[in-house]
Amino acid sequence: MTTARVEKATAAGSGNAATATFREKQRSDASAVADTKRVDTLVTELLTAAHDIIRRHQLTYAEYDALKAWLIQVGEDAEWPLFLDVWLEHVVEEVATADREGSKGTIEGPYYAPGAPELPADATLPMRDDEPGTPLLFQGQVTAVGGAVLAGATVEIWHADDDGLYSRFAPDLPEWNLRASVTADDEGSFRINTMQPAPYQIPTDGSCGKLIAAAGWHAWRPAHLHLKVSASGHQLITAQLYFRGDEHVADDIASAVKPELILDPVPAADGMGDVVTHDFVLDPATQGA
Ligand code: MBD
Ligand code: FE
């Protein structure tokens, strides 16, 4: 772990990059959310829940001002994407995918970037010549519910490096380091060579870090691979995969671990790090989608 690199990665630095990335996505696919009745219902219930908490716990003016100061700080640090994805997205994902029969997915988080280099089914992710860490061969197959092979499925993968940092969201990393869009072969299979990621720590110098410290929580997510797996006519799965034995698998700050998402890597036959297989089963596209 190169501490200097980690210290250079600031809350506001990754926050501004995550905010810009999110705005770009919104520009291209914001569907109109203009139903007045729906906004009224949701916001009224949210505020009513807050009013109840204020009464139940007899909130003081000092606490109210601390909240106001903290909310202002979240904006200044550009940490709204991080805050929302760590503490709310897991329930949104649960609701959105409740009726799926195929593989489990989980939250996307703030560090996806579209447009990564496209690689064939036998892939080595873009990485530095001296990329630190343990080599990992991540392989699997994409099929449909019912068993049909999904030839040419797309497996987008992105993950943190051995310092827990993401390219495009931390300084001094090549633009697409440890990111790619892999096209599966005729059997829907893929073999991706990468480096094992390290656990991710919420930046300690920003507003989310301050909240964690103030509440006496820990700031860690277990090490994970992020994936978006898709094929035409099928529902895209956004997933993360974790590693058994990682101490944070049992207490992820983002509540995004599911038992089906925990990998059991084994030492590779050639002695080069570890190998693990994980398959994806995609649901058919929904009517009208
Ligand atoms: C991450 O790397 C992540 O995946 C999520 C969900 C939230 C914060 C950082
Ligand atoms: Fe992540």
GROMACS .gro file of C-alpha atoms and ligand atoms in nm:
model
  299
    1MET     CA    1   0.000   0.000   0.000
    2THR     CA    2   0.162   0.325  -0.113
    3THR     CA    3   0.031   0.571   0.148
    4ALA     CA    4   0.137   0.882  -0.046
    5ARG     CA    5  -0.085   0.788  -0.339
    6VAL     CA    6  -0.380   0.724  -0.112
    7GLU     CA    7  -0.331   1.058   0.065
    8LYS     CA    8  -0.328   1.243  -0.268
    9ALA     CA    9  -0.672   1.101  -0.345
   10THR     CA   10  -0.902   1.360  -0.184
   11ALA     CA   11  -1.272   1.344  -0.112
   12ALA     CA   12  -1.337   1.650  -0.326
   13GLY     CA   13  -1.122   1.512  -0.609
   14SER     CA   14  -1.313   1.186  -0.642
   15GLY     CA   15  -1.639   1.366  -0.557
   16ASN     CA   16  -1.605   1.616  -0.840
   17ALA     CA   17  -1.520   1.339  -1.088
   18ALA     CA   18  -1.817   1.130  -0.971
   19THR     CA   19  -2.049   1.432  -0.995
   20ALA     CA   20  -1.931   1.513  -1.349
   21THR     CA   21  -1.972   1.148  -1.454
   22PHE     CA   22  -2.325   1.138  -1.313
   23ARG     CA   23  -2.425   1.463  -1.486
   24GLU     CA   24  -2.300   1.321  -1.817
   25LYS     CA   25  -2.518   1.011  -1.769
   26GLN     CA   26  -2.823   1.225  -1.676
   27ARG     CA   27  -2.778   1.432  -1.993
   28SER     CA   28  -2.813   1.119  -2.207
   29ASP     CA   29  -3.077   0.912  -2.027
   30ALA     CA   30  -3.278   1.117  -1.777
   31SER     CA   31  -3.633   0.995  -1.823
   32ALA     CA   32  -3.891   1.255  -1.722
   33VAL     CA   33  -3.985   1.224  -1.354
   34ALA     CA   34  -4.257   1.489  -1.361
   35ASP     CA   35  -4.558   1.320  -1.203
   36THR     CA   36  -4.669   1.584  -0.950
   37LYS     CA   37  -4.866   1.334  -0.744
   38ARG     CA   38  -4.567   1.104  -0.711
   39VAL     CA   39  -4.331   1.386  -0.608
   40ASP     CA   40  -4.589   1.506  -0.354
   41THR     CA   41  -4.627   1.158  -0.202
   42LEU     CA   42  -4.256   1.076  -0.182
   43VAL     CA   43  -4.135   1.412  -0.052
   44THR     CA   44  -4.421   1.446   0.197
   45GLU     CA   45  -4.350   1.101   0.342
   46LEU     CA   46  -3.976   1.171   0.360
   47LEU     CA   47  -4.037   1.500   0.544
   48THR     CA   48  -4.294   1.342   0.775
   49ALA     CA   49  -4.039   1.074   0.868
   50ALA     CA   50  -3.790   1.351   0.949
   51HIS     CA   51  -4.049   1.540   1.158
   52ASP     CA   52  -4.119   1.223   1.356
   53ILE     CA   53  -3.748   1.172   1.427
   54ILE     CA   54  -3.711   1.536   1.542
   55ARG     CA   55  -4.003   1.498   1.787
   56ARG     CA   56  -3.909   1.150   1.906
   57HIS     CA   57  -3.549   1.248   1.980
   58GLN     CA   58  -3.615   1.612   2.081
   59LEU     CA   59  -3.366   1.750   1.828
   60THR     CA   60  -3.188   2.061   1.959
   61TYR     CA   61  -3.105   2.379   1.763
   62ALA     CA   62  -2.735   2.288   1.800
   63GLU     CA   63  -2.803   1.953   1.632
   64TYR     CA   64  -3.016   2.119   1.364
   65ASP     CA   65  -2.732   2.359   1.283
   66ALA     CA   66  -2.479   2.075   1.280
   67LEU     CA   67  -2.700   1.899   1.025
   68LYS     CA   68  -2.729   2.216   0.816
   69ALA     CA   69  -2.351   2.266   0.820
   70TRP     CA   70  -2.293   1.902   0.723
   71LEU     CA   71  -2.540   1.910   0.433
   72ILE     CA   72  -2.372   2.225   0.300
   73GLN     CA   73  -2.037   2.044   0.328
   74VAL     CA   74  -2.160   1.738   0.134
   75GLY     CA   75  -2.233   1.971  -0.157
   76GLU     CA   76  -1.900   2.152  -0.130
   77ASP     CA   77  -1.714   1.818  -0.128
   78ALA     CA   78  -1.929   1.699  -0.423
   79GLU     CA   79  -2.000   1.388  -0.217
   80TRP     CA   80  -2.372   1.351  -0.293
   81PRO     CA   81  -2.308   1.064  -0.539
   82LEU     CA   82  -2.096   0.883  -0.279
   83PHE     CA   83  -2.342   0.948   0.006
   84LEU     CA   84  -2.645   0.829  -0.192
   85ASP     CA   85  -2.477   0.521  -0.340
   86VAL     CA   86  -2.334   0.410  -0.004
   87TRP     CA   87  -2.644   0.458   0.211
   88LEU     CA   88  -2.950   0.446  -0.016
   89GLU     CA   89  -2.877   0.272  -0.347
   90HIS     CA   90  -2.890  -0.082  -0.204
   91VAL     CA   91  -3.262  -0.050  -0.134
   92VAL     CA   92  -3.332   0.106  -0.476
   93GLU     CA   93  -3.150  -0.191  -0.634
   94GLU     CA   94  -3.349  -0.435  -0.419
   95VAL     CA   95  -3.679  -0.286  -0.539
   96ALA     CA   96  -3.570  -0.257  -0.903
   97THR     CA   97  -3.458  -0.621  -0.936
   98ALA     CA   98  -3.706  -0.796  -0.703
   99ASP     CA   99  -3.879  -0.992  -0.982
  100ARG     CA  100  -3.566  -1.121  -1.155
  101GLU     CA  101  -3.508  -1.495  -1.192
  102GLY     CA  102  -3.150  -1.482  -1.318
  103SER     CA  103  -2.830  -1.395  -1.135
  104LYS     CA  104  -2.823  -1.157  -0.844
  105GLY     CA  105  -2.673  -0.816  -0.896
  106THR     CA  106  -2.609  -0.529  -0.660
  107ILE     CA  107  -2.547  -0.154  -0.660
  108GLU     CA  108  -2.347   0.034  -0.925
  109GLY     CA  109  -2.179   0.286  -0.696
  110PRO     CA  110  -2.028   0.618  -0.808
  111TYR     CA  111  -1.725   0.503  -1.009
  112TYR     CA  112  -1.856   0.352  -1.335
  113ALA     CA  113  -1.751   0.519  -1.658
  114PRO     CA  114  -1.896   0.422  -1.996
  115GLY     CA  115  -1.675   0.388  -2.302
  116ALA     CA  116  -1.393   0.170  -2.165
  117PRO     CA  117  -1.157  -0.002  -2.415
  118GLU     CA  118  -1.323  -0.295  -2.594
  119LEU     CA  119  -1.142  -0.627  -2.558
  120PRO     CA  120  -1.200  -0.982  -2.691
  121ALA     CA  121  -1.314  -1.276  -2.475
  122ASP     CA  122  -0.955  -1.360  -2.378
  123ALA     CA  123  -0.868  -1.028  -2.218
  124THR     CA  124  -0.607  -0.862  -2.004
  125LEU     CA  125  -0.736  -0.541  -1.850
  126PRO     CA  126  -0.540  -0.221  -1.923
  127MET     CA  127  -0.287  -0.187  -1.642
  128ARG     CA  128   0.047  -0.027  -1.561
  129ASP     CA  129   0.370  -0.216  -1.641
  130ASP     CA  130   0.434  -0.248  -1.267
  131GLU     CA  131   0.067  -0.285  -1.162
  132PRO     CA  132   0.091  -0.394  -0.796
  133GLY     CA  133  -0.105  -0.683  -0.646
  134THR     CA  134  -0.191  -1.049  -0.694
  135PRO     CA  135  -0.283  -1.159  -1.049
  136LEU     CA  136  -0.642  -1.279  -1.084
  137LEU     CA  137  -0.800  -1.470  -1.371
  138PHE     CA  138  -1.173  -1.401  -1.359
  139GLN     CA  139  -1.368  -1.624  -1.599
  140GLY     CA  140  -1.724  -1.732  -1.662
  141GLN     CA  141  -2.011  -1.775  -1.901
  142VAL     CA  142  -2.320  -1.568  -1.982
  143THR     CA  143  -2.645  -1.754  -2.042
  144ALA     CA  144  -3.015  -1.672  -2.045
  145VAL     CA  145  -3.276  -1.793  -1.795
  146GLY     CA  146  -3.364  -2.131  -1.949
  147GLY     CA  147  -3.005  -2.208  -2.040
  148ALA     CA  148  -2.944  -2.059  -2.387
  149VAL     CA  149  -2.585  -1.948  -2.440
  150LEU     CA  150  -2.556  -1.573  -2.501
  151ALA     CA  151  -2.285  -1.553  -2.767
  152GLY     CA  152  -2.111  -1.217  -2.786
  153ALA     CA  153  -2.254  -1.091  -2.455
  154THR     CA  154  -2.090  -0.776  -2.320
  155VAL     CA  155  -1.906  -0.794  -1.988
  156GLU     CA  156  -1.806  -0.449  -1.866
  157ILE     CA  157  -1.568  -0.463  -1.572
  158TRP     CA  158  -1.411  -0.195  -1.354
  159HIS     CA  159  -1.245  -0.213  -1.016
  160ALA     CA  160  -1.006  -0.048  -0.772
  161ASP     CA  161  -0.633  -0.116  -0.776
  162ASP     CA  162  -0.413  -0.261  -0.500
  163ASP     CA  163  -0.438   0.076  -0.317
  164GLY     CA  164  -0.819   0.073  -0.331
  165LEU     CA  165  -0.819   0.356  -0.591
  166TYR     CA  166  -1.024   0.383  -0.912
  167SER     CA  167  -0.885   0.521  -1.238
  168ARG     CA  168  -1.064   0.842  -1.351
  169PHE     CA  169  -1.161   0.914  -0.986
  170ALA     CA  170  -0.815   0.928  -0.825
  171PRO     CA  171  -0.501   1.113  -0.942
  172ASP     CA  172  -0.200   0.969  -1.128
  173LEU     CA  173  -0.362   0.662  -1.282
  174PRO     CA  174  -0.385   0.588  -1.658
  175GLU     CA  175  -0.733   0.686  -1.780
  176TRP     CA  176  -0.872   0.334  -1.828
  177ASN     CA  177  -0.661   0.147  -1.573
  178LEU     CA  178  -0.840  -0.176  -1.470
  179ARG     CA  179  -1.146  -0.097  -1.686
  180ALA     CA  180  -1.269  -0.267  -2.003
  181SER     CA  181  -1.570  -0.379  -2.204
  182VAL     CA  182  -1.513  -0.747  -2.289
  183THR     CA  183  -1.705  -0.929  -2.564
  184ALA     CA  184  -1.780  -1.290  -2.473
  185ASP     CA  185  -1.706  -1.564  -2.731
  186ASP     CA  186  -1.952  -1.786  -2.924
  187GLU     CA  187  -2.020  -1.984  -2.606
  188GLY     CA  188  -2.085  -1.669  -2.404
  189SER     CA  189  -1.759  -1.733  -2.220
  190PHE     CA  190  -1.492  -1.484  -2.111
  191ARG     CA  191  -1.150  -1.499  -1.946
  192ILE     CA  192  -1.031  -1.173  -1.793
  193ASN     CA  193  -0.680  -1.130  -1.651
  194THR     CA  194  -0.652  -0.857  -1.393
  195MET     CA  195  -0.503  -0.775  -1.051
  196GLN     CA  196  -0.688  -0.843  -0.730
  197PRO     CA  197  -0.843  -0.517  -0.597
  198ALA     CA  198  -0.789  -0.396  -0.239
  199PRO     CA  199  -1.072  -0.305   0.001
  200TYR     CA  200  -1.215   0.045  -0.055
  201GLN     CA  201  -1.214   0.308   0.218
  202ILE     CA  202  -1.458   0.601   0.209
  203PRO     CA  203  -1.238   0.915   0.193
  204THR     CA  204  -1.169   1.024   0.551
  205ASP     CA  205  -1.114   1.392   0.462
  206GLY     CA  206  -1.466   1.464   0.333
  207SER     CA  207  -1.818   1.498   0.470
  208CYS     CA  208  -1.901   1.125   0.439
  209GLY     CA  209  -1.584   1.044   0.631
  210LYS     CA  210  -1.680   1.301   0.897
  211LEU     CA  211  -2.024   1.143   0.935
  212ILE     CA  212  -1.866   0.797   0.971
  213ALA     CA  213  -1.625   0.924   1.239
  214ALA     CA  214  -1.899   1.119   1.421
  215ALA     CA  215  -2.124   0.810   1.433
  216GLY     CA  216  -1.842   0.574   1.533
  217TRP     CA  217  -1.880   0.356   1.222
  218HIS     CA  218  -1.604   0.207   1.006
  219ALA     CA  219  -1.534   0.338   0.655
  220TRP     CA  220  -1.474   0.018   0.460
  221ARG     CA  221  -1.618  -0.174   0.169
  222PRO     CA  222  -1.485  -0.525   0.102
  223ALA     CA  223  -1.261  -0.563  -0.205
  224HIS     CA  224  -1.481  -0.603  -0.511
  225LEU     CA  225  -1.504  -0.634  -0.889
  226HIS     CA  226  -1.776  -0.422  -1.054
  227LEU     CA  227  -1.961  -0.563  -1.357
  228LYS     CA  228  -2.231  -0.476  -1.607
  229VAL     CA  229  -2.331  -0.782  -1.808
  230SER     CA  230  -2.563  -0.738  -2.104
  231ALA     CA  231  -2.690  -0.903  -2.422
  232SER     CA  232  -2.952  -0.786  -2.667
  233GLY     CA  233  -3.306  -0.888  -2.573
  234HIS     CA  234  -3.204  -0.932  -2.209
  235GLN     CA  235  -3.198  -0.728  -1.891
  236LEU     CA  236  -2.860  -0.583  -1.802
  237ILE     CA  237  -2.718  -0.704  -1.470
  238THR     CA  238  -2.517  -0.459  -1.264
  239ALA     CA  239  -2.318  -0.658  -1.010
  240GLN     CA  240  -2.025  -0.663  -0.774
  241LEU     CA  241  -1.829  -0.970  -0.673
  242TYR     CA  242  -1.650  -1.006  -0.341
  243PHE     CA  243  -1.385  -1.241  -0.202
  244ARG     CA  244  -1.453  -1.492   0.075
  245GLY     CA  245  -1.231  -1.430   0.376
  246ASP     CA  246  -1.233  -1.050   0.332
  247GLU     CA  247  -1.314  -0.916   0.680
  248HIS     CA  248  -1.550  -0.651   0.539
  249VAL     CA  249  -1.775  -0.896   0.353
  250ALA     CA  250  -1.980  -0.926   0.670
  251ASP     CA  251  -2.011  -0.552   0.739
  252ASP     CA  252  -1.993  -0.358   0.410
  253ILE     CA  253  -2.057   0.013   0.479
  254ALA     CA  254  -2.264   0.019   0.156
  255SER     CA  255  -2.475  -0.290   0.252
  256ALA     CA  256  -2.424  -0.430  -0.100
  257VAL     CA  257  -2.298  -0.784  -0.029
  258LYS     CA  258  -2.522  -1.084  -0.105
  259PRO     CA  259  -2.417  -1.447  -0.045
  260GLU     CA  260  -2.444  -1.524  -0.419
  261LEU     CA  261  -2.185  -1.256  -0.495
  262ILE     CA  262  -1.898  -1.396  -0.287
  263LEU     CA  263  -1.618  -1.560  -0.489
  264ASP     CA  264  -1.392  -1.846  -0.380
  265PRO     CA  265  -1.071  -1.802  -0.584
  266VAL     CA  266  -0.817  -2.086  -0.593
  267PRO     CA  267  -0.444  -2.072  -0.674
  268ALA     CA  268  -0.386  -2.078  -1.051
  269ALA     CA  269  -0.234  -2.397  -1.196
  270ASP     CA  270   0.057  -2.197  -1.342
  271GLY     CA  271   0.136  -2.045  -1.001
  272MET     CA  272   0.043  -1.695  -1.129
  273GLY     CA  273  -0.195  -1.572  -0.862
  274ASP     CA  274  -0.555  -1.691  -0.835
  275VAL     CA  275  -0.834  -1.804  -1.065
  276VAL     CA  276  -1.210  -1.793  -1.012
  277THR     CA  277  -1.518  -1.875  -1.219
  278HIS     CA  278  -1.852  -1.694  -1.192
  279ASP     CA  279  -2.138  -1.730  -1.440
  280PHE     CA  280  -2.417  -1.485  -1.518
  281VAL     CA  281  -2.778  -1.573  -1.603
  282LEU     CA  282  -2.976  -1.291  -1.768
  283ASP     CA  283  -3.351  -1.239  -1.755
  284PRO     CA  284  -3.540  -1.164  -2.079
  285ALA     CA  285  -3.601  -0.796  -2.150
  286THR     CA  286  -3.927  -0.673  -2.001
  287GLN     CA  287  -4.222  -0.596  -2.230
  288GLY     CA  288  -4.186  -0.252  -2.380
  289ALA     CA  289  -3.831  -0.200  -2.248
  290MBD     C1  290  -1.732   0.218  -0.412
  290MBD     O1  291  -1.619   0.167  -0.468
  290MBD     C2  292  -1.847   0.157  -0.438
  290MBD     O2  293  -1.844   0.049  -0.516
  290MBD     C3  294  -1.966   0.204  -0.381
  290MBD     C4  295  -2.091   0.132  -0.406
  290MBD     C5  296  -1.964   0.314  -0.301
  290MBD     C6  297  -1.847   0.377  -0.276
  290MBD     C7  298  -1.731   0.329  -0.332
  291FE      FE  299  -1.653   0.013  -0.594
   0.00000   0.00000   0.00000
